[in-house]
């Protein structure tokens, strides 16, 4: 089994769509595999991990797995992907749809929360299942997009001139093949009101090999500015392969931003977040948002009180220049924008 994961990482030299898909196909899908790979005693983790896995399956690709310290149950990357017993417990105030996204659905695959922006659920698939994901209960089966529905979404955007930015999300939009992403970009390029296309993705972090030449070629489609919002919570997630992927995206003219989630036991101290901002900037990625935790069912063990979050954010701002200090925000259902918590 160890050889299988090592082989999966070896294919990272490939600059083809097949290469990253091979890594994806070798992703760890069982609790037993995950515990064995990380030298963790099954007797300590098995029951809670099994219950959590049944609620939200384990999925972690080899490049990300390789960054986790073996035998360290406190590793901050491990905490993000290992199911625990807490996930099977119900807690008041923690719900399946903490952002009440159902209120803003404009038909399957299209969410309109804000006046000038629209979000398209390109796919329901992810390369990694983050245990704190606010969409871990999202009904992706109801948002599958047929070619006809994709055309309906484009027509809806064409009839909404107030929308000047489209967010490709999911799941993870980069899980879609280049052919499908190219089709979306070609269609959006026909709408003169769309000034920006934004990708919300974790794939360049968990499988940096996804940033192939064929994908980069897509970034030149249309006149809209391409923006990629990555999701990195800890400096240990940034290795040479991630830095290389970021450099290639920058060379293609993509603006790189990062949003993090403030997570108990992962990054809930000023030193960790300060280092993250510095390392992001060194990789050409600008810190953007630090999200206060969304109260999603099954992930209450990651939550911090708002006052503690504000204290941490203030300490980070004191250590960094303003352009490197991410803004602490919460997404409040129905609000016209993100709600700042610290100023």
Tab-separated table of N, CA and C in Angstrom, residues 270 307-320 328 341-343:
chain	number	residue	atom	x	y	z
A	270	UNK	N	-1.954	33.558	16.652
A	270	UNK	CA	-1.431	34.623	15.802
A	270	UNK	C	-0.137	34.229	15.106
A	307	UNK	N	-15.156	36.255	20.174
A	307	UNK	CA	-14.229	37.141	20.869
A	307	UNK	C	-12.799	36.640	20.758
A	308	UNK	N	-12.618	35.338	20.837
A	308	UNK	CA	-11.266	34.782	20.670
A	308	UNK	C	-10.789	34.997	19.236
A	309	UNK	N	-11.665	34.823	18.264
A	309	UNK	CA	-11.297	35.059	16.868
A	309	UNK	C	-10.861	36.497	16.661
A	310	UNK	N	-11.565	37.434	17.258
A	310	UNK	CA	-11.232	38.851	17.127
A	310	UNK	C	-9.871	39.140	17.759
A	311	UNK	N	-9.626	38.557	18.927
A	311	UNK	CA	-8.326	38.750	19.588
A	311	UNK	C	-7.186	38.258	18.710
A	312	UNK	N	-7.353	37.089	18.119
A	312	UNK	CA	-6.308	36.532	17.253
A	312	UNK	C	-6.095	37.435	16.047
A	313	UNK	N	-7.181	37.883	15.445
A	313	UNK	CA	-7.075	38.748	14.270
A	313	UNK	C	-6.359	40.053	14.602
A	314	UNK	N	-6.655	40.623	15.735
A	314	UNK	CA	-5.992	41.864	16.148
A	314	UNK	C	-4.494	41.637	16.338
A	315	UNK	N	-4.125	40.505	16.909
A	315	UNK	CA	-2.709	40.190	17.095
A	315	UNK	C	-2.001	40.017	15.749
A	316	UNK	N	-2.701	39.410	14.797
A	316	UNK	CA	-2.120	39.235	13.456
A	316	UNK	C	-1.911	40.585	12.797
A	317	UNK	N	-2.890	41.476	12.894
A	317	UNK	CA	-2.774	42.801	12.279
A	317	UNK	C	-1.626	43.596	12.878
A	318	UNK	N	-1.361	43.377	14.156
A	318	UNK	CA	-0.263	44.095	14.804
A	318	UNK	C	1.095	43.619	14.311
A	319	UNK	N	1.151	42.421	13.751
A	319	UNK	CA	2.427	41.841	13.331
A	319	UNK	C	2.709	42.026	11.843
A	320	UNK	N	1.691	42.398	11.074
A	320	UNK	CA	1.829	42.401	9.626
A	320	UNK	C	1.474	43.755	9.028
A	328	UNK	N	-10.943	39.411	8.897
A	328	UNK	CA	-11.787	38.461	9.617
A	328	UNK	C	-13.251	38.768	9.323
A	341	UNK	N	-15.760	41.198	11.393
A	341	UNK	CA	-15.902	40.997	12.835
A	341	UNK	C	-14.962	41.852	13.661
A	342	UNK	N	-13.877	42.303	13.038
A	342	UNK	CA	-12.849	42.953	13.863
A	342	UNK	C	-12.705	44.452	13.627
A	343	UNK	N	-13.273	44.993	12.564
A	343	UNK	CA	-13.241	46.453	12.356
A	343	UNK	C	-14.201	46.811	11.246
